[in-house]
mmCIF file of C-alpha atoms in Angstrom:
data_model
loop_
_atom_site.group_PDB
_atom_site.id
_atom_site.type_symbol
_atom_site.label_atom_id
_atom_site.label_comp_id
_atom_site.label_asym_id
_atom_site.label_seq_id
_atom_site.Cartn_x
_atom_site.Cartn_y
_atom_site.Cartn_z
ATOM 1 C CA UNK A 1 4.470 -46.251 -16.058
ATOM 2 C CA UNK A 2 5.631 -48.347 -19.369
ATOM 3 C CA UNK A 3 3.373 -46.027 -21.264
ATOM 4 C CA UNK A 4 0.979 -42.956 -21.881
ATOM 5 C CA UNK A 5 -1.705 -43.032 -19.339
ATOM 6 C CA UNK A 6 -4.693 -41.350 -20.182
ATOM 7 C CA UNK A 7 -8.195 -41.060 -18.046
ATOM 8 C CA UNK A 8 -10.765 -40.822 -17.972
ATOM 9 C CA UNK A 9 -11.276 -43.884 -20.875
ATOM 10 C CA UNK A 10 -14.647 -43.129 -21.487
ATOM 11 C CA UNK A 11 -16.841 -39.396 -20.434
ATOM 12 C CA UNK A 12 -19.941 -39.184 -20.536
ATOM 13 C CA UNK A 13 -21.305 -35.316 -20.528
ATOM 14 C CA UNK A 14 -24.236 -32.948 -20.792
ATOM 15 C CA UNK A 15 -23.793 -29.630 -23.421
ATOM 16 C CA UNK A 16 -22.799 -27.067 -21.386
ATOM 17 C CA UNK A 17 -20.896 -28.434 -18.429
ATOM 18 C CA UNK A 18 -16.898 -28.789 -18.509
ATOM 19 C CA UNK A 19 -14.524 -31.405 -18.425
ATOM 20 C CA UNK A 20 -10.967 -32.208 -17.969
ATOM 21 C CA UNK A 21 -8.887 -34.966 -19.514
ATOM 22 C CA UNK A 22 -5.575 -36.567 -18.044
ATOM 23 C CA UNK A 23 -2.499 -37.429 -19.767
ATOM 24 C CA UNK A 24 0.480 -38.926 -17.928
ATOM 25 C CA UNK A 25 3.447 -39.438 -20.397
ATOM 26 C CA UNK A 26 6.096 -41.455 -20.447
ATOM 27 C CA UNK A 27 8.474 -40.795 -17.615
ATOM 28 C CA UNK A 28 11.826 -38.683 -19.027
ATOM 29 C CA UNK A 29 9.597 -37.697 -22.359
ATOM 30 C CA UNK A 30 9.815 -34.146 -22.740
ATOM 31 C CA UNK A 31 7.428 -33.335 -25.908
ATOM 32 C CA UNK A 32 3.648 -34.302 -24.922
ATOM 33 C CA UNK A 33 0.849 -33.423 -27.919
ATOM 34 C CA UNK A 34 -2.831 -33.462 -27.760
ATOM 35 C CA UNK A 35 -4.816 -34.464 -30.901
ATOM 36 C CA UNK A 36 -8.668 -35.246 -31.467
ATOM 37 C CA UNK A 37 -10.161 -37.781 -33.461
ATOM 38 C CA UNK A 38 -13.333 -37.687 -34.992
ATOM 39 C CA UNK A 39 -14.740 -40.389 -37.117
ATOM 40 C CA UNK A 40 -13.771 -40.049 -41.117
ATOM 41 C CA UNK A 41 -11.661 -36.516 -39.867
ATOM 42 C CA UNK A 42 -8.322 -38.146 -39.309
ATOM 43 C CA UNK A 43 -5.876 -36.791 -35.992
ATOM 44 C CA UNK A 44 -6.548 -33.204 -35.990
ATOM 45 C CA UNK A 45 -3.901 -31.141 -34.123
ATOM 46 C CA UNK A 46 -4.739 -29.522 -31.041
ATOM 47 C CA UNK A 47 -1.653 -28.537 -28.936
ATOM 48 C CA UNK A 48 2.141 -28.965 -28.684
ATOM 49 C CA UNK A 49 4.201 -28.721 -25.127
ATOM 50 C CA UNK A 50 8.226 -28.836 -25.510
ATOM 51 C CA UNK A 51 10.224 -28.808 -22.175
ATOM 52 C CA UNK A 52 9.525 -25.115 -20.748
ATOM 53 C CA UNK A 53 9.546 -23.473 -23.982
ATOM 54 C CA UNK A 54 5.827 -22.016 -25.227
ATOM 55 C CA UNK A 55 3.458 -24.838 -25.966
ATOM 56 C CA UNK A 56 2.105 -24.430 -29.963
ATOM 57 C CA UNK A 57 -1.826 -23.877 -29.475
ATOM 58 C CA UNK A 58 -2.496 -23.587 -33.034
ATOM 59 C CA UNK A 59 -4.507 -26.312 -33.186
ATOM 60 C CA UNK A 60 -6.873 -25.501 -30.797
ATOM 61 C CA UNK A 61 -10.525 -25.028 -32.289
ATOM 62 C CA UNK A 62 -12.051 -22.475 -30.194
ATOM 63 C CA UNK A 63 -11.280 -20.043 -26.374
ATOM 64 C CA UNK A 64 -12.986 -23.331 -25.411
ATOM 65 C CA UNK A 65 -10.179 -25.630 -25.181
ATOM 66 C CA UNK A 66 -7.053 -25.089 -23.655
ATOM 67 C CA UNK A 67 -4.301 -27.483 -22.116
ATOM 68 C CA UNK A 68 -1.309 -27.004 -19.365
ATOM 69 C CA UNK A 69 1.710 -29.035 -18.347
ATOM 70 C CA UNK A 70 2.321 -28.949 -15.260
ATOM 71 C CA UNK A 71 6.247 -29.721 -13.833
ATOM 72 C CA UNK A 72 7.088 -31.180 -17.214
ATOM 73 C CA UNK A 73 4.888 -34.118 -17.135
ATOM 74 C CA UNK A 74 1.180 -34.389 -16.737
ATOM 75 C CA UNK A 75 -0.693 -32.568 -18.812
ATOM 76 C CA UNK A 76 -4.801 -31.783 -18.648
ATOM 77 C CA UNK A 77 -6.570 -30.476 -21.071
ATOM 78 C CA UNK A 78 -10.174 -28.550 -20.209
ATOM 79 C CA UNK A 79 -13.232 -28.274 -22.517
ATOM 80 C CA UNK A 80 -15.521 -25.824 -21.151
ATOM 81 C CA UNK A 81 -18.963 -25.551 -21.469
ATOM 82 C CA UNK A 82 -19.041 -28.591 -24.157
ATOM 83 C CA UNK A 83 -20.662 -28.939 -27.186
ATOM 84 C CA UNK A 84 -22.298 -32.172 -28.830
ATOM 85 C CA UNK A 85 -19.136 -31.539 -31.836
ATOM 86 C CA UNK A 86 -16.229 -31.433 -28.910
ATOM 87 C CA UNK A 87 -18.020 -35.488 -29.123
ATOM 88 C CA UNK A 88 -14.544 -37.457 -30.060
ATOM 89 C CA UNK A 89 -11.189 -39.674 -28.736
ATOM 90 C CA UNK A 90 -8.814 -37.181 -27.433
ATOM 91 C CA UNK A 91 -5.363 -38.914 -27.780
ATOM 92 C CA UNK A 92 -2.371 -37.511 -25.835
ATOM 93 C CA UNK A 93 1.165 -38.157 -27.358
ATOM 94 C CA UNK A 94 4.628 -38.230 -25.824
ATOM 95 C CA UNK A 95 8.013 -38.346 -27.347
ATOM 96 C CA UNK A 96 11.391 -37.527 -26.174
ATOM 97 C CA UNK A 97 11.755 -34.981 -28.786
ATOM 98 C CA UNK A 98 15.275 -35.687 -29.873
ATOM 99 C CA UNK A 99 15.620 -35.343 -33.931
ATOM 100 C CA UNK A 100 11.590 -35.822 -34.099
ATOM 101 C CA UNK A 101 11.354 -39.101 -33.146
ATOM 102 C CA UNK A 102 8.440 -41.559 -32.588
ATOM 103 C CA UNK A 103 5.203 -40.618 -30.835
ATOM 104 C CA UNK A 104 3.880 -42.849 -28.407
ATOM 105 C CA UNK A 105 0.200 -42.484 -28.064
ATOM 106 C CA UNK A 106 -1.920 -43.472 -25.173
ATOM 107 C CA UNK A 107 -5.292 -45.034 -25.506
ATOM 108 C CA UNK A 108 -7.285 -42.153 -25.864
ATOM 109 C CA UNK A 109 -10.295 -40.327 -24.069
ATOM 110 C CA UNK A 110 -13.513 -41.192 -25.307
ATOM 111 C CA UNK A 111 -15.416 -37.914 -25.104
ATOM 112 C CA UNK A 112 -19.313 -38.326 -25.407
ATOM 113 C CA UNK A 113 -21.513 -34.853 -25.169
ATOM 114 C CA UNK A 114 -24.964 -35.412 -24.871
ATOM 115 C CA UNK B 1 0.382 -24.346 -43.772
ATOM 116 C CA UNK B 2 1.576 -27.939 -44.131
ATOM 117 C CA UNK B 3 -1.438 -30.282 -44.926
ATOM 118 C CA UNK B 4 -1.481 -34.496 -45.793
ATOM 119 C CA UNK B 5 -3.446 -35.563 -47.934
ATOM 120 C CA UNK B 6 -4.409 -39.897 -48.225
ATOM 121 C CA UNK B 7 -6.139 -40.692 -51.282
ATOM 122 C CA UNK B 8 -8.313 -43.304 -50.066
ATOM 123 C CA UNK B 9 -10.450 -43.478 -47.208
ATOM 124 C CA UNK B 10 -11.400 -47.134 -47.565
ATOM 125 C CA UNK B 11 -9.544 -50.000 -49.111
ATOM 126 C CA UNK B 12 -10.445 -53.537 -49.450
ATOM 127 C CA UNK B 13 -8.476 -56.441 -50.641
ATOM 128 C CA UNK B 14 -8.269 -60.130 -50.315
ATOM 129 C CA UNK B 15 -5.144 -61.702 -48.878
ATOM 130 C CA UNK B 16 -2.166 -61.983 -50.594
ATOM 131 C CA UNK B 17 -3.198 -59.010 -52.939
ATOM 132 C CA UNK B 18 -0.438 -55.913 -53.318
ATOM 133 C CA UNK B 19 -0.826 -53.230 -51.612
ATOM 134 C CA UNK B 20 -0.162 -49.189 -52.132
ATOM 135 C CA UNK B 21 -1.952 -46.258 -49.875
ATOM 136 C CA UNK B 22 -1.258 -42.791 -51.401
ATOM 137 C CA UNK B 23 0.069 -39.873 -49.163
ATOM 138 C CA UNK B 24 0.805 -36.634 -50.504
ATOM 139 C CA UNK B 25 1.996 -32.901 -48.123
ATOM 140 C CA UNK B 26 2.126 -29.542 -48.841
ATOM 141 C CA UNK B 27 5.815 -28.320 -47.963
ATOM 142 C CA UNK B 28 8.182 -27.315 -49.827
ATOM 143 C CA UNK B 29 11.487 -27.827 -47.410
ATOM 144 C CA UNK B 30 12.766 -30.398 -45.546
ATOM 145 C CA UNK B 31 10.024 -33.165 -44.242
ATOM 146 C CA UNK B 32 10.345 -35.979 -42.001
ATOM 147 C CA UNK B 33 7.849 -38.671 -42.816
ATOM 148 C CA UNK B 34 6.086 -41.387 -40.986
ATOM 149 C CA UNK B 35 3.527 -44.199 -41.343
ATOM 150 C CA UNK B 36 1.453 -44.936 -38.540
ATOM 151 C CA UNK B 37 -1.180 -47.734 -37.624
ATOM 152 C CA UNK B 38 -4.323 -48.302 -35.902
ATOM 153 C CA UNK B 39 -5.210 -51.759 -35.053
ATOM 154 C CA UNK B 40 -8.943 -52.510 -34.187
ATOM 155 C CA UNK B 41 -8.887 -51.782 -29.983
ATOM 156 C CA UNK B 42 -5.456 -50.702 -30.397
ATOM 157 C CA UNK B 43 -3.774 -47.093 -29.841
ATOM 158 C CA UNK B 44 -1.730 -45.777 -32.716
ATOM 159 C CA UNK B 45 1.907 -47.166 -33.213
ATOM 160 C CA UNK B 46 4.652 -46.285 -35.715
ATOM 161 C CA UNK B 47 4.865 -47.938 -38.681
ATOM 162 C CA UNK B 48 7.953 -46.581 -40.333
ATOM 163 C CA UNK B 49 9.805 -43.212 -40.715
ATOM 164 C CA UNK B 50 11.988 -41.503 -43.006
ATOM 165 C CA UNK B 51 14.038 -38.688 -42.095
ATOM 166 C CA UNK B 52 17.129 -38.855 -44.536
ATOM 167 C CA UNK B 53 18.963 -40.888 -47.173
ATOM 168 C CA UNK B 54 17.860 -44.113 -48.931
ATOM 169 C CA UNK B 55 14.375 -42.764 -50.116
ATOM 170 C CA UNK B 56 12.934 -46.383 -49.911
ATOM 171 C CA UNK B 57 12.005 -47.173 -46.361
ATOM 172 C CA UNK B 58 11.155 -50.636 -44.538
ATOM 173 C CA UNK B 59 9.154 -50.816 -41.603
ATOM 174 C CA UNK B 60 8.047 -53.731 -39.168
ATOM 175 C CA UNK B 61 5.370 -56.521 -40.396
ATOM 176 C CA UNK B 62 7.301 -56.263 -44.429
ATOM 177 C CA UNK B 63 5.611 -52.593 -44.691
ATOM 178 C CA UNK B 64 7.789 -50.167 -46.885
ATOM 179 C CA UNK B 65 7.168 -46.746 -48.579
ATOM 180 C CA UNK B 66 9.086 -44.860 -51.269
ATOM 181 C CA UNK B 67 10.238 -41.084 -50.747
ATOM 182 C CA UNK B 68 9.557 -38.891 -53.880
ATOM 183 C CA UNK B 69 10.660 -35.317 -53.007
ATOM 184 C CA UNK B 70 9.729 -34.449 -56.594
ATOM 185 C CA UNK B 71 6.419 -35.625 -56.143
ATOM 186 C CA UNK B 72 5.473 -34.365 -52.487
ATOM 187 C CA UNK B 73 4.828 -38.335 -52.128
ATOM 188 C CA UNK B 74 5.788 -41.096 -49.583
ATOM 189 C CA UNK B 75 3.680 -44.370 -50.440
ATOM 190 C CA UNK B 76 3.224 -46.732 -48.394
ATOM 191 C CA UNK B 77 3.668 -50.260 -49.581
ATOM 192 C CA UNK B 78 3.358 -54.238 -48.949
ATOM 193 C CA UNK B 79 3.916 -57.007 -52.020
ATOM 194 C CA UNK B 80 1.266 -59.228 -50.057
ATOM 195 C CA UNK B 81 -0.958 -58.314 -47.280
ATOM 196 C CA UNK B 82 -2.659 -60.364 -44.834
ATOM 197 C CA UNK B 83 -5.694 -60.822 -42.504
ATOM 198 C CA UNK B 84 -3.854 -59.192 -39.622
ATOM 199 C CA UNK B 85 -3.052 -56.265 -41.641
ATOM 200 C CA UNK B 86 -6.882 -54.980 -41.392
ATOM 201 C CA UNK B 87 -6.011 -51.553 -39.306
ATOM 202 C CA UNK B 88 -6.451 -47.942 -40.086
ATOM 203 C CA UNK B 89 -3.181 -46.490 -41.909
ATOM 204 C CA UNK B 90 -1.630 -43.081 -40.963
ATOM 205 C CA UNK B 91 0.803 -40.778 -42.278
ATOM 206 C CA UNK B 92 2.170 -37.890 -41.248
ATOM 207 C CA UNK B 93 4.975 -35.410 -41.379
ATOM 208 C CA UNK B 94 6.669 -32.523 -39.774
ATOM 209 C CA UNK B 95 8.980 -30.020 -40.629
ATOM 210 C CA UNK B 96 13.179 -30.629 -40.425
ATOM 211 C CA UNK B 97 13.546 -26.993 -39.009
ATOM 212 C CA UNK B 98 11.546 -27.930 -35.687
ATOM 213 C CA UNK B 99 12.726 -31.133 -34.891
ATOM 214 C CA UNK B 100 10.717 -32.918 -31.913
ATOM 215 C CA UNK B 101 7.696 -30.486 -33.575
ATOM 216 C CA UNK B 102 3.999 -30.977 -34.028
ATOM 217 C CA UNK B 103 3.346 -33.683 -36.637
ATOM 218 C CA UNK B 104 0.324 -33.428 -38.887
ATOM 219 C CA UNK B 105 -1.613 -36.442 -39.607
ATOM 220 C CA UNK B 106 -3.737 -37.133 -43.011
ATOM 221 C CA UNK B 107 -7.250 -38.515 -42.735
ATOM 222 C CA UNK B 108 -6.194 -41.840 -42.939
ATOM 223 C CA UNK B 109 -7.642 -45.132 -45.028
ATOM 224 C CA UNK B 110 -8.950 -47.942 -43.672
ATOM 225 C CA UNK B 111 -7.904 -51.461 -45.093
ATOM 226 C CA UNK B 112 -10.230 -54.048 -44.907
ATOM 227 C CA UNK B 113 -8.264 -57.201 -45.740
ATOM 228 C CA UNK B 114 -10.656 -60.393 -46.605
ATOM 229 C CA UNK B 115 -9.567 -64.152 -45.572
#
């Protein structure tokens, strides 16, 4: 597609069950990030995929999260056993990571845990 | 660790009124800087960037924003903002040595522009 694709738009959860997010990046991109945001908390960070190299997981906030790429393009990330503070947009980012260029950010998750 | 910092979380101002939204980091090399936006409904979008040379910057929609290496600083700027400009404002850098590397975003402020 034109752009990042993320789904699902909107999740609805209950603490304690898991869930996985979609991110479909720009076709030929080669960088693909993961950030959260939380109301009055800014973009925090979560994870970094370059080409094959190892992805940068330093943002991650807990064992909870993690994130793979799989063949160089889509990406999922997986929240397990959720908590009502995982509650947030999760915005995937793709870029084609020549002289740290321009993000281009999808629409975002909407991440409700009940 | 690098860290931005925006001074204001919430701005308000009546059209036509200047504009200035403090960002400061925390690194002492080389930076590349950016200014994204938020529109209301809308997913983020670049505003500007600076990577090297003239330290004064001009984006799209007559946005700009000064380099100060001395200060840590890259302000962003408009002489006269307008209605449409209401949006959430977000910079960020990342670090020369890793180019195409994570990018950390400040807080952002919110401008609130009245007709």
């Amino acid at each position: 597609g034109a752009g990042v694709s993320q789904s699902p738009s909107n999740k609805v959860t209950e603490k304690g069950k898991d869930v996985e997010l979609r991110c479909d990046p720009i076709s030929g991109h080669t960088a693909l990030y993961w950030y959260r945001q939380s109301l009055g908390q800014g973009l925090e960070f979560l994870i970094y995929f370059q080409g094959n190299s190892a992805p940068d997981k330093s943002g991650l906030p807990s064992d909870r999260f993690s994130a793979e790429r799989t063949g160089g393009s889509v990406s999922t990330l997986t929240i397990q056993r959720t908590q009502q503070e995982d509650s947030a947009v999760y915005l995937c980012a793709s870029s084609s990571g020549q002289g740290a260029g321009e993000l281009f950010f999808g629409e975002g998750s909407r991440l409700t845990v009940l | 660790a690098q860290s931005v910092s925006q001074h204001n979380h919430h701005v308000i101002l009546s059209e036509a009124a200047s504009l200035e939204l403090g960002c400061n980091y925390s690194y002492g090399g080389t930076v590349n800087l950016f200014w994204y936006v938020q529109y209301p409904g809308q997913h983020l979008q670049l505003l500007l960037k600076y990577f090297s040379g003239d330290p004064l910057v001009k984006g799209i929609k007559g946005f700009e924003a000064e380099f100060i290496k001395s200060k840590f600083s890259f302000n962003l700027r408009k002489p006269s903002v307008q209605w449409s400009d209401t949006a959430e404002y977000f910079c960020a850098v990342n670090t020369y040595y890793n180019q195409g590397g994570k990018l950390i975003f400040g807080q952002g402020t919110e401008l609130s522009v009245k007709p």
